[in-house]
Amino acid sequence: MNIQWFPGHMAKTRRLIAENLKLVDVIIELLDARIPFSSRNPEINSLVNNKPRLVAFNKSDLADEQISKHWVQWYASQGIRCILINSINGKGLNEVKSRARELMSEKIERDRAKGKLFTPVRTMVVGIPNVGKSSFINKIVGKATAVTGDRPGVTRGKQWIRINSEMELLDTPGILWPKFEDLEVGMNLAFTGAIKDDIMDISEVAMELLVRLSRAYPAELCTRFKLEPDSIISMEPLELLETVARKRGCIVSKGQIDYSRISAIVLDEFRGGKIGRITLERPGDREDTLTGTPT
């Protein structure tokens, strides 16, 4: 299934980012820890140019802990420091603030030499839809300032938010890119909710997710849906979805499968971490480079 979604407000967001770059000192780029490659918008590199950048893996509590460590090590080998964060409980957010301050240390010292004793760090938060930007901002600020939602496309305009006397944030709407050249990237974005469900065949998405989980996380899949490990190996995608549907009682009249209901259940339980801590990509799965000046 070829998934594409680029509504008009995202084109406006690209212009918004470009137009406001001169106002900020540091870029905070949020990635989804479950899909560290697919959640990286390749256009961000050219948009932010050479601005100092922090890379933060959000939703780290939903991702496979060991694979997240491998990703951090992999990025470190490329000279990029990544921070694992959880925007719900605040894990890693203090490190984000201190690291952003460190990136501005030279500018702060120059200002002090000129007699300016206080220099707030102005940051811009960027990331794909539904990566948790609004939750990140609300947690780091300490109150519900940005609009949040569990669906992509909630934040539509820019807004400056003061964290404290030392830092300000410029929030921007989530931004995808006009065309997904890699079909697997589009599917990963669909799995995690970065693309609206109502533009896709969610049964097809759910079937593909079940196949992926049966290969990479068979124990977690079988435990959650009460499946037999030996049986799922030989199942076709549709058969696997129907088996899960029967286990959950998603049956309508005359014993027919309620495909919409079971597909929604599979996607919701994956996105909510109920199946387990899962990462769909591993370092080395594909060639990846990051330009610019993240640290």
CSV table of C-alpha atoms in Angstrom, one decimal, residues 5 25 167 199 222 294:
chain,number,residue,atom,x,y,z
A,5,TRP,CA,-0.4,12.5,3.2
A,25,ASP,CA,19.3,29.7,18.7
A,167,MET,CA,14.6,29.4,27.8
A,199,ILE,CA,-7.1,8.3,4.7
A,222,CYS,CA,1.2,-14.2,21.3
A,294,PRO,CA,23.3,18.4,15.8
